[in-house]
PDB file of C-alpha atoms in Angstrom:
ATOM      1  CA  MET A   1     -87.453 -10.136  28.159  1.00  0.00           C
ATOM      2  CA  ASP A   2     -85.170  -7.222  29.100  1.00  0.00           C
ATOM      3  CA  ILE A   3     -82.294  -8.066  31.430  1.00  0.00           C
ATOM      4  CA  LYS A   4     -80.457  -5.346  33.355  1.00  0.00           C
ATOM      5  CA  LEU A   5     -76.769  -6.221  33.205  1.00  0.00           C
ATOM      6  CA  PRO A   6     -74.603  -5.602  36.254  1.00  0.00           C
ATOM      7  CA  ALA A   7     -71.735  -3.102  35.937  1.00  0.00           C
ATOM      8  CA  ILE A   8     -68.117  -4.166  35.925  1.00  0.00           C
ATOM      9  CA  LEU A   9     -65.397  -1.938  37.336  1.00  0.00           C
ATOM     10  CA  ILE A  10     -61.802  -2.564  36.257  1.00  0.00           C
ATOM     11  CA  ARG A  11     -59.067  -0.907  38.277  1.00  0.00           C
ATOM     12  CA  ILE A  12     -55.627  -0.643  36.645  1.00  0.00           C
ATOM     13  CA  PRO A  13     -52.666   0.924  38.454  1.00  0.00           C
ATOM     14  CA  SER A  14     -51.233   4.005  36.746  1.00  0.00           C
ATOM     15  CA  LYS A  15     -47.661   3.528  37.895  1.00  0.00           C
ATOM     16  CA  SER A  16     -45.300   0.678  37.294  1.00  0.00           C
ATOM     17  CA  LYS A  17     -41.729  -0.192  38.118  1.00  0.00           C
ATOM     18  CA  LEU A  18     -41.353  -1.747  34.693  1.00  0.00           C
ATOM     19  CA  PHE A  19     -39.816   0.292  31.889  1.00  0.00           C
ATOM     20  CA  SER A  20     -42.591  -0.785  29.554  1.00  0.00           C
ATOM     21  CA  ASN A  21     -45.593  -2.919  30.400  1.00  0.00           C
ATOM     22  CA  ILE A  22     -48.909  -3.777  28.828  1.00  0.00           C
ATOM     23  CA  TRP A  23     -52.041  -5.291  30.299  1.00  0.00           C
ATOM     24  CA  LEU A  24     -54.240  -6.881  27.682  1.00  0.00           C
ATOM     25  CA  PHE A  25     -57.473  -8.653  28.598  1.00  0.00           C
ATOM     26  CA  THR A  26     -59.476  -9.715  25.589  1.00  0.00           C
ATOM     27  CA  THR A  27     -61.648 -12.357  27.243  1.00  0.00           C
ATOM     28  CA  LEU A  28     -62.894 -10.949  30.543  1.00  0.00           C
ATOM     29  CA  LEU A  29     -66.078 -12.917  31.152  1.00  0.00           C
ATOM     30  CA  PHE A  30     -69.023 -11.771  33.250  1.00  0.00           C
ATOM     31  CA  LEU A  31     -71.462 -14.524  34.080  1.00  0.00           C
ATOM     32  CA  GLY A  32     -74.405 -12.484  35.345  1.00  0.00           C
ATOM     33  CA  THR A  33     -76.210 -13.788  38.429  1.00  0.00           C
ATOM     34  CA  CYS A  34     -75.683 -17.264  39.738  1.00  0.00           C
ATOM     35  CA  TYR A  35     -79.231 -18.189  38.770  1.00  0.00           C
ATOM     36  CA  GLN A  36     -79.070 -17.395  35.052  1.00  0.00           C
ATOM     37  CA  ALA A  37     -77.708 -19.626  32.334  1.00  0.00           C
ATOM     38  CA  ILE A  38     -74.152 -18.728  31.331  1.00  0.00           C
ATOM     39  CA  SER A  39     -75.104 -18.398  27.681  1.00  0.00           C
ATOM     40  CA  GLN A  40     -77.508 -15.566  28.533  1.00  0.00           C
ATOM     41  CA  ASN A  41     -74.985 -13.251  30.162  1.00  0.00           C
ATOM     42  CA  VAL A  42     -71.490 -13.809  28.795  1.00  0.00           C
ATOM     43  CA  HIS A  43     -69.829 -10.542  27.818  1.00  0.00           C
ATOM     44  CA  SER A  44     -66.394  -9.859  26.386  1.00  0.00           C
ATOM     45  CA  ILE A  45     -64.476  -6.816  27.581  1.00  0.00           C
ATOM     46  CA  THR A  46     -61.220  -5.497  26.186  1.00  0.00           C
ATOM     47  CA  ALA A  47     -59.065  -3.432  28.521  1.00  0.00           C
ATOM     48  CA  SER A  48     -55.492  -2.302  28.058  1.00  0.00           C
ATOM     49  CA  ASN A  49     -53.072   0.116  29.633  1.00  0.00           C
ATOM     50  CA  ALA A  50     -49.473   0.844  28.692  1.00  0.00           C
ATOM     51  CA  THR A  51     -47.025   3.119  30.429  1.00  0.00           C
ATOM     52  CA  LYS A  52     -44.931   5.513  28.368  1.00  0.00           C
ATOM     53  CA  GLY A  53     -41.587   4.247  27.118  1.00  0.00           C
ATOM     54  CA  THR A  54     -40.249   1.855  24.545  1.00  0.00           C
ATOM     55  CA  SER A  55     -38.438  -1.445  24.659  1.00  0.00           C
ATOM     56  CA  ASP A  56     -35.306  -1.644  22.500  1.00  0.00           C
ATOM     57  CA  CYS A  57     -33.474  -4.943  22.354  1.00  0.00           C
ATOM     58  CA  ASN A  58     -30.422  -3.520  20.586  1.00  0.00           C
ATOM     59  CA  ILE A  59     -29.245  -0.358  22.346  1.00  0.00           C
ATOM     60  CA  VAL A  60     -26.823   1.539  20.088  1.00  0.00           C
ATOM     61  CA  ASP A  61     -23.606   2.221  22.003  1.00  0.00           C
ATOM     62  CA  PHE A  62     -21.502   3.460  19.059  1.00  0.00           C
ATOM     63  CA  ASN A  63     -22.473   5.022  15.733  1.00  0.00           C
ATOM     64  CA  GLU A  64     -20.117   6.178  12.972  1.00  0.00           C
ATOM     65  CA  ASP A  65     -21.982   7.937  10.162  1.00  0.00           C
ATOM     66  CA  PHE A  66     -18.894   9.941   9.084  1.00  0.00           C
ATOM     67  CA  GLY A  67     -20.549  13.240   9.891  1.00  0.00           C
ATOM     68  CA  GLN A  68     -22.134  15.966   7.801  1.00  0.00           C
ATOM     69  CA  GLY A  69     -20.788  18.754   5.621  1.00  0.00           C
ATOM     70  CA  VAL A  70     -20.047  19.787   2.055  1.00  0.00           C
ATOM     71  CA  GLY A  71     -16.764  18.728   0.465  1.00  0.00           C
ATOM     72  CA  ARG A  72     -14.002  16.225   1.100  1.00  0.00           C
ATOM     73  CA  VAL A  73     -12.343  15.467   4.428  1.00  0.00           C
ATOM     74  CA  CYS A  74      -9.922  12.840   5.741  1.00  0.00           C
ATOM     75  CA  ILE A  75     -10.032  10.421   8.655  1.00  0.00           C
ATOM     76  CA  ASP A  76      -9.203  12.103  11.958  1.00  0.00           C
ATOM     77  CA  PRO A  77      -6.015  10.303  13.099  1.00  0.00           C
ATOM     78  CA  ALA A  78      -7.113  10.821  16.694  1.00  0.00           C
ATOM     79  CA  THR A  79     -10.053   8.473  16.124  1.00  0.00           C
ATOM     80  CA  ALA A  80      -8.936   5.963  13.470  1.00  0.00           C
ATOM     81  CA  THR A  81      -6.024   4.901  11.257  1.00  0.00           C
ATOM     82  CA  THR A  82      -5.761   3.834   7.619  1.00  0.00           C
ATOM     83  CA  THR A  83      -3.082   2.476   5.318  1.00  0.00           C
ATOM     84  CA  TYR A  84      -4.655   4.318   2.359  1.00  0.00           C
ATOM     85  CA  THR A  85      -3.946   7.863   1.168  1.00  0.00           C
ATOM     86  CA  CYS A  86      -6.598  10.541   1.548  1.00  0.00           C
ATOM     87  CA  ASN A  87      -7.295  12.381  -1.727  1.00  0.00           C
ATOM     88  CA  THR A  88      -9.170  15.653  -1.286  1.00  0.00           C
ATOM     89  CA  ILE A  89      -8.392  17.163  -4.710  1.00  0.00           C
ATOM     90  CA  ASP A  90      -8.173  14.761  -7.673  1.00  0.00           C
ATOM     91  CA  MET A  91      -9.777  11.531  -8.854  1.00  0.00           C
ATOM     92  CA  VAL A  92      -9.593   8.839  -6.182  1.00  0.00           C
ATOM     93  CA  ASP A  93      -7.228   6.133  -7.483  1.00  0.00           C
ATOM     94  CA  ASP A  94      -6.337   2.646  -6.232  1.00  0.00           C
ATOM     95  CA  GLY A  95      -5.199   2.716  -2.610  1.00  0.00           C
ATOM     96  CA  GLU A  96      -6.901   6.052  -1.939  1.00  0.00           C
ATOM     97  CA  TYR A  97     -10.010   7.167  -0.056  1.00  0.00           C
ATOM     98  CA  VAL A  98     -12.002  10.221   0.932  1.00  0.00           C
ATOM     99  CA  ILE A  99     -14.923  11.052   3.226  1.00  0.00           C
ATOM    100  CA  THR A 100     -17.483  13.240   1.482  1.00  0.00           C
ATOM    101  CA  ASN A 101     -21.174  13.986   0.991  1.00  0.00           C
ATOM    102  CA  ASN A 102     -21.335  13.420  -2.785  1.00  0.00           C
ATOM    103  CA  SER A 103     -19.549  11.176  -5.276  1.00  0.00           C
ATOM    104  CA  ASN A 104     -19.324  13.782  -8.042  1.00  0.00           C
ATOM    105  CA  GLY A 105     -15.745  14.283  -9.211  1.00  0.00           C
ATOM    106  CA  LEU A 106     -14.350  11.332  -7.261  1.00  0.00           C
ATOM    107  CA  ASN A 107     -13.935   9.007 -10.253  1.00  0.00           C
ATOM    108  CA  SER A 108     -15.293   9.080 -13.807  1.00  0.00           C
ATOM    109  CA  GLY A 109     -16.398   5.456 -13.537  1.00  0.00           C
ATOM    110  CA  TRP A 110     -18.366   5.866 -10.300  1.00  0.00           C
ATOM    111  CA  HIS A 111     -22.056   6.558  -9.751  1.00  0.00           C
ATOM    112  CA  ALA A 112     -22.785  10.264 -10.209  1.00  0.00           C
ATOM    113  CA  ASN A 113     -24.518  12.305  -7.505  1.00  0.00           C
ATOM    114  CA  MET A 114     -24.326   9.397  -5.071  1.00  0.00           C
ATOM    115  CA  THR A 115     -25.000  10.353  -1.452  1.00  0.00           C
ATOM    116  CA  ASP A 116     -24.543   8.573   1.869  1.00  0.00           C
ATOM    117  CA  HIS A 117     -26.700   5.820   3.341  1.00  0.00           C
ATOM    118  CA  THR A 118     -27.892   7.776   6.391  1.00  0.00           C
ATOM    119  CA  GLY A 119     -29.940  10.169   4.294  1.00  0.00           C
ATOM    120  CA  ASN A 120     -29.381  13.263   6.426  1.00  0.00           C
ATOM    121  CA  THR A 121     -28.606  16.653   4.861  1.00  0.00           C
ATOM    122  CA  ASP A 122     -25.047  16.670   3.460  1.00  0.00           C
ATOM    123  CA  GLY A 123     -24.352  13.381   5.219  1.00  0.00           C
ATOM    124  CA  ARG A 124     -20.932  11.932   4.456  1.00  0.00           C
ATOM    125  CA  ALA A 125     -19.785   8.395   3.659  1.00  0.00           C
ATOM    126  CA  PHE A 126     -16.384   6.681   3.466  1.00  0.00           C
ATOM    127  CA  PHE A 127     -15.496   6.257  -0.262  1.00  0.00           C
ATOM    128  CA  VAL A 128     -12.671   3.814  -1.012  1.00  0.00           C
ATOM    129  CA  ASN A 129     -10.795   2.769  -4.153  1.00  0.00           C
ATOM    130  CA  ALA A 130      -9.277  -0.516  -3.001  1.00  0.00           C
ATOM    131  CA  ASP A 131      -5.543  -1.079  -3.351  1.00  0.00           C
ATOM    132  CA  PHE A 132      -4.031  -3.589  -5.782  1.00  0.00           C
ATOM    133  CA  SER A 133      -2.899  -5.581  -2.737  1.00  0.00           C
ATOM    134  CA  THR A 134      -5.295  -7.148  -0.267  1.00  0.00           C
ATOM    135  CA  GLY A 135      -5.075  -6.087   3.358  1.00  0.00           C
ATOM    136  CA  GLU A 136      -6.269  -3.822   6.129  1.00  0.00           C
ATOM    137  CA  PHE A 137      -7.425  -0.324   5.219  1.00  0.00           C
ATOM    138  CA  TYR A 138      -9.210   0.946   8.357  1.00  0.00           C
ATOM    139  CA  ARG A 139      -8.746   0.440  12.106  1.00  0.00           C
ATOM    140  CA  ARG A 140     -10.489   2.096  15.027  1.00  0.00           C
ATOM    141  CA  THR A 141     -10.389   1.474  18.790  1.00  0.00           C
ATOM    142  CA  ILE A 142     -13.798   1.679  20.466  1.00  0.00           C
ATOM    143  CA  SER A 143     -14.568   1.611  24.196  1.00  0.00           C
ATOM    144  CA  LEU A 144     -17.371  -0.783  25.137  1.00  0.00           C
ATOM    145  CA  ASP A 145     -18.711  -2.471  28.256  1.00  0.00           C
ATOM    146  CA  PRO A 146     -16.845  -5.646  29.270  1.00  0.00           C
ATOM    147  CA  GLU A 147     -18.661  -8.979  29.606  1.00  0.00           C
ATOM    148  CA  THR A 148     -21.399  -7.720  27.289  1.00  0.00           C
ATOM    149  CA  ALA A 149     -23.024  -9.114  24.145  1.00  0.00           C
ATOM    150  CA  TYR A 150     -22.845  -6.728  21.183  1.00  0.00           C
ATOM    151  CA  SER A 151     -24.067  -6.637  17.614  1.00  0.00           C
ATOM    152  CA  PHE A 152     -21.902  -4.949  14.978  1.00  0.00           C
ATOM    153  CA  GLY A 153     -23.491  -3.609  11.809  1.00  0.00           C
ATOM    154  CA  ALA A 154     -22.241  -1.681   8.774  1.00  0.00           C
ATOM    155  CA  TRP A 155     -23.671  -0.624   5.419  1.00  0.00           C
ATOM    156  CA  ILE A 156     -21.634  -1.051   2.226  1.00  0.00           C
ATOM    157  CA  THR A 157     -22.164  -0.606  -1.512  1.00  0.00           C
ATOM    158  CA  THR A 158     -20.029  -0.787  -4.613  1.00  0.00           C
ATOM    159  CA  VAL A 159     -19.616   2.525  -6.450  1.00  0.00           C
ATOM    160  CA  TYR A 160     -18.427   1.495  -9.930  1.00  0.00           C
ATOM    161  CA  ASP A 161     -21.227   2.279 -12.404  1.00  0.00           C
ATOM    162  CA  THR A 162     -21.452  -0.546 -14.962  1.00  0.00           C
ATOM    163  CA  ASP A 163     -23.391   1.732 -17.323  1.00  0.00           C
ATOM    164  CA  THR A 164     -20.196   3.706 -17.982  1.00  0.00           C
ATOM    165  CA  GLY A 165     -18.610   0.649 -19.617  1.00  0.00           C
ATOM    166  CA  ILE A 166     -15.164   1.823 -18.539  1.00  0.00           C
ATOM    167  CA  CYS A 167     -14.108  -1.524 -17.098  1.00  0.00           C
ATOM    168  CA  GLY A 168     -15.616  -3.729 -19.766  1.00  0.00           C
ATOM    169  CA  GLY A 169     -18.086  -6.226 -18.362  1.00  0.00           C
ATOM    170  CA  THR A 170     -19.050  -5.651 -14.749  1.00  0.00           C
ATOM    171  CA  GLY A 171     -15.594  -4.905 -13.334  1.00  0.00           C
ATOM    172  CA  ILE A 172     -13.951  -6.355 -10.226  1.00  0.00           C
ATOM    173  CA  PRO A 173     -16.410  -6.920  -7.338  1.00  0.00           C
ATOM    174  CA  SER A 174     -15.743  -5.615  -3.839  1.00  0.00           C
ATOM    175  CA  ASN A 175     -15.009  -8.035  -1.015  1.00  0.00           C
ATOM    176  CA  VAL A 176     -14.471  -6.845   2.557  1.00  0.00           C
ATOM    177  CA  THR A 177     -13.902  -8.486   5.936  1.00  0.00           C
ATOM    178  CA  PHE A 178     -15.261  -6.731   9.038  1.00  0.00           C
ATOM    179  CA  ARG A 179     -13.222  -7.948  12.023  1.00  0.00           C
ATOM    180  CA  ILE A 180     -13.465  -7.340  15.773  1.00  0.00           C
ATOM    181  CA  GLU A 181     -10.167  -7.697  17.660  1.00  0.00           C
ATOM    182  CA  ASP A 182      -9.114  -7.285  21.273  1.00  0.00           C
ATOM    183  CA  PRO A 183      -6.462  -4.650  22.157  1.00  0.00           C
ATOM    184  CA  SER A 184      -3.642  -7.153  21.529  1.00  0.00           C
ATOM    185  CA  GLY A 185      -4.872  -7.876  17.996  1.00  0.00           C
ATOM    186  CA  SER A 186      -6.418 -11.284  18.677  1.00  0.00           C
ATOM    187  CA  MET A 187      -9.602 -11.864  16.716  1.00  0.00           C
ATOM    188  CA  ILE A 188     -12.886 -11.910  18.638  1.00  0.00           C
ATOM    189  CA  ALA A 189     -15.230 -12.222  15.645  1.00  0.00           C
ATOM    190  CA  GLU A 190     -15.427 -11.420  11.945  1.00  0.00           C
ATOM    191  CA  THR A 191     -17.765 -11.521   8.975  1.00  0.00           C
ATOM    192  CA  ASN A 192     -17.039 -11.435   5.266  1.00  0.00           C
ATOM    193  CA  THR A 193     -19.201  -9.738   2.651  1.00  0.00           C
ATOM    194  CA  GLY A 194     -18.281 -12.165  -0.097  1.00  0.00           C
ATOM    195  CA  ASP A 195     -18.134 -10.729  -3.596  1.00  0.00           C
ATOM    196  CA  ILE A 196     -20.403  -7.684  -3.935  1.00  0.00           C
ATOM    197  CA  PRO A 197     -21.127  -7.184  -7.650  1.00  0.00           C
ATOM    198  CA  ASN A 198     -21.081  -3.813  -9.348  1.00  0.00           C
ATOM    199  CA  GLY A 199     -24.229  -2.510 -10.989  1.00  0.00           C
ATOM    200  CA  PRO A 200     -25.953   0.417 -12.682  1.00  0.00           C
ATOM    201  CA  GLU A 201     -27.148   1.823  -9.328  1.00  0.00           C
ATOM    202  CA  PRO A 202     -25.807   1.906  -5.753  1.00  0.00           C
ATOM    203  CA  ASN A 203     -26.999  -1.065  -3.715  1.00  0.00           C
ATOM    204  CA  TRP A 204     -26.519  -0.504   0.029  1.00  0.00           C
ATOM    205  CA  GLN A 205     -26.350  -3.769   2.000  1.00  0.00           C
ATOM    206  CA  GLN A 206     -25.948  -4.277   5.745  1.00  0.00           C
ATOM    207  CA  PHE A 207     -23.647  -6.844   7.329  1.00  0.00           C
ATOM    208  CA  PHE A 208     -23.625  -8.025  10.965  1.00  0.00           C
ATOM    209  CA  ILE A 209     -21.416  -9.670  13.582  1.00  0.00           C
ATOM    210  CA  SER A 210     -22.542 -10.786  17.029  1.00  0.00           C
ATOM    211  CA  PHE A 211     -19.829 -11.041  19.674  1.00  0.00           C
ATOM    212  CA  ASP A 212     -19.101 -10.813  23.399  1.00  0.00           C
ATOM    213  CA  THR A 213     -16.500  -8.382  24.716  1.00  0.00           C
ATOM    214  CA  GLY A 214     -15.361 -10.782  27.432  1.00  0.00           C
ATOM    215  CA  SER A 215     -13.001  -9.013  29.836  1.00  0.00           C
ATOM    216  CA  ASN A 216     -12.187  -6.292  27.270  1.00  0.00           C
ATOM    217  CA  SER A 217     -13.309  -2.703  27.779  1.00  0.00           C
ATOM    218  CA  ASP A 218     -11.832  -1.743  24.377  1.00  0.00           C
ATOM    219  CA  ILE A 219     -12.106  -3.482  21.019  1.00  0.00           C
ATOM    220  CA  GLN A 220     -10.586  -2.752  17.625  1.00  0.00           C
ATOM    221  CA  LEU A 221     -12.760  -2.547  14.526  1.00  0.00           C
ATOM    222  CA  VAL A 222     -10.750  -3.581  11.459  1.00  0.00           C
ATOM    223  CA  LEU A 223     -11.775  -3.369   7.778  1.00  0.00           C
ATOM    224  CA  ILE A 224      -9.856  -5.588   5.357  1.00  0.00           C
ATOM    225  CA  ASN A 225      -9.908  -5.547   1.553  1.00  0.00           C
ATOM    226  CA  ASN A 226      -9.989  -9.075   0.111  1.00  0.00           C
ATOM    227  CA  GLY A 227     -10.385  -8.154  -3.575  1.00  0.00           C
ATOM    228  CA  ALA A 228      -7.832  -7.354  -6.230  1.00  0.00           C
ATOM    229  CA  GLY A 229      -7.219  -3.773  -7.261  1.00  0.00           C
ATOM    230  CA  GLY A 230      -7.839  -2.582 -10.785  1.00  0.00           C
ATOM    231  CA  CYS A 231     -10.989  -1.616 -12.632  1.00  0.00           C
ATOM    232  CA  GLY A 232     -13.710  -2.002 -10.036  1.00  0.00           C
ATOM    233  CA  ASN A 233     -13.430  -2.982  -6.367  1.00  0.00           C
ATOM    234  CA  ASP A 234     -14.531   0.524  -5.415  1.00  0.00           C
ATOM    235  CA  LEU A 235     -16.851   0.907  -2.450  1.00  0.00           C
ATOM    236  CA  ALA A 236     -18.556   3.170   0.061  1.00  0.00           C
ATOM    237  CA  ILE A 237     -19.161   2.407   3.745  1.00  0.00           C
ATOM    238  CA  ASP A 238     -21.531   4.170   6.131  1.00  0.00           C
ATOM    239  CA  ASP A 239     -23.475   3.852   9.384  1.00  0.00           C
ATOM    240  CA  ILE A 240     -21.173   1.584  11.374  1.00  0.00           C
ATOM    241  CA  THR A 241     -22.926   0.701  14.633  1.00  0.00           C
ATOM    242  CA  LEU A 242     -22.226  -1.315  17.758  1.00  0.00           C
ATOM    243  CA  GLY A 243     -25.245  -2.090  19.894  1.00  0.00           C
ATOM    244  CA  ILE A 244     -25.741  -3.850  23.216  1.00  0.00           C
ATOM    245  CA  VAL A 245     -27.877  -6.935  22.722  1.00  0.00           C
ATOM    246  CA  THR A 246     -30.549  -7.194  25.413  1.00  0.00           C
ATOM    247  CA  THR A 247     -33.223  -9.790  26.082  1.00  0.00           C
ATOM    248  CA  GLU A 248     -36.781  -8.792  25.296  1.00  0.00           C
ATOM    249  CA  PRO A 249     -39.066  -9.116  28.350  1.00  0.00           C
ATOM    250  CA  VAL A 250     -41.797 -11.745  28.096  1.00  0.00           C
ATOM    251  CA  ILE A 251     -45.242 -10.493  29.091  1.00  0.00           C
ATOM    252  CA  ALA A 252     -47.377 -13.430  30.180  1.00  0.00           C
ATOM    253  CA  THR A 253     -50.967 -13.585  28.948  1.00  0.00           C
ATOM    254  CA  PRO A 254     -53.285 -13.432  31.981  1.00  0.00           C
ATOM    255  CA  PRO A 255     -56.011 -16.042  32.441  1.00  0.00           C
ATOM    256  CA  ASN A 256     -59.696 -15.312  31.841  1.00  0.00           C
ATOM    257  CA  LEU A 257     -61.427 -13.547  34.730  1.00  0.00           C
ATOM    258  CA  THR A 258     -64.942 -14.498  35.808  1.00  0.00           C
ATOM    259  CA  ALA A 259     -67.319 -13.116  38.408  1.00  0.00           C
ATOM    260  CA  CYS A 260     -70.689 -14.113  39.829  1.00  0.00           C
ATOM    261  CA  ASP A 261     -73.035 -11.470  41.261  1.00  0.00           C
ATOM    262  CA  THR A 262     -73.764 -13.422  44.448  1.00  0.00           C
ATOM    263  CA  ASP A 263     -74.872 -10.414  46.504  1.00  0.00           C
ATOM    264  CA  GLY A 264     -77.144  -9.092  43.763  1.00  0.00           C
ATOM    265  CA  ASN A 265     -75.861  -5.500  43.959  1.00  0.00           C
ATOM    266  CA  GLY A 266     -75.144  -5.327  40.226  1.00  0.00           C
ATOM    267  CA  THR A 267     -71.430  -4.501  40.559  1.00  0.00           C
ATOM    268  CA  GLU A 268     -68.281  -6.627  40.442  1.00  0.00           C
ATOM    269  CA  LEU A 269     -64.757  -5.298  40.988  1.00  0.00           C
ATOM    270  CA  PHE A 270     -61.650  -6.592  39.230  1.00  0.00           C
ATOM    271  CA  ASP A 271     -58.427  -5.260  40.763  1.00  0.00           C
ATOM    272  CA  LEU A 272     -55.591  -5.690  38.245  1.00  0.00           C
ATOM    273  CA  THR A 273     -51.950  -5.464  39.310  1.00  0.00           C
ATOM    274  CA  VAL A 274     -48.804  -5.069  37.247  1.00  0.00           C
ATOM    275  CA  GLN A 275     -47.046  -8.142  35.944  1.00  0.00           C
ATOM    276  CA  THR A 276     -43.454  -8.946  36.749  1.00  0.00           C
ATOM    277  CA  ALA A 277     -41.350  -9.057  33.590  1.00  0.00           C
ATOM    278  CA  ILE A 278     -39.655 -12.374  32.835  1.00  0.00           C
ATOM    279  CA  VAL A 279     -36.249 -11.778  31.257  1.00  0.00           C
TER     280      VAL A 279
END
């Protein structure tokens, strides 16, 4: 027996006050007429509609990728300070640093042709040969929103190439503390990399801190060397970011919708409205 199925019209609004919203109905059920068995006329309909836009739960508020360009440059004293000496000419020795796009010529024991982490054309990284003494080697003041949750992230790798055999064994590992301080120098949060071993290839790793700015509109980012100087404890840092941590909206799953063709006109109308985001 042939059964003519009634039509179903789904109306979805095209505008929404939400930044990003999705309607997803995977089990819309039509039950046919009231006089037919449910098993004869149960139909599944999938309908979805999403407005343009994306939801990002970590909005980057600060990004230091050390720029782009060929050759060696030093830290701009207007943006940051360091206790190390910038070396733009010779091999980078203990207690020295340079910002550059390629490791060639920096040190005979370092990885050759090493580039930055970002991966952009002629992107630079912060190359450091740690001092014999432990202590701070980089400080930068950054303006952020007060009373806001942030996530700090930075990429780091050792640069001593164990295949050169210059140090004998694997050399001294790198060990760095990333610290967030308030303007007076009081610690807000910190994380420690632990010992990062040297190897035959660069091995970029990312480290994080989560913190709240409290009443502070400025924070200080401080990098501290915890390892001994000597053969090894050479490193590169790139892509330092500070991002606002936001809460991802929860989109509730709507219940199943059913309809019964009581008037026998063969059409049922579902009028779908936008959900309110729960944050």
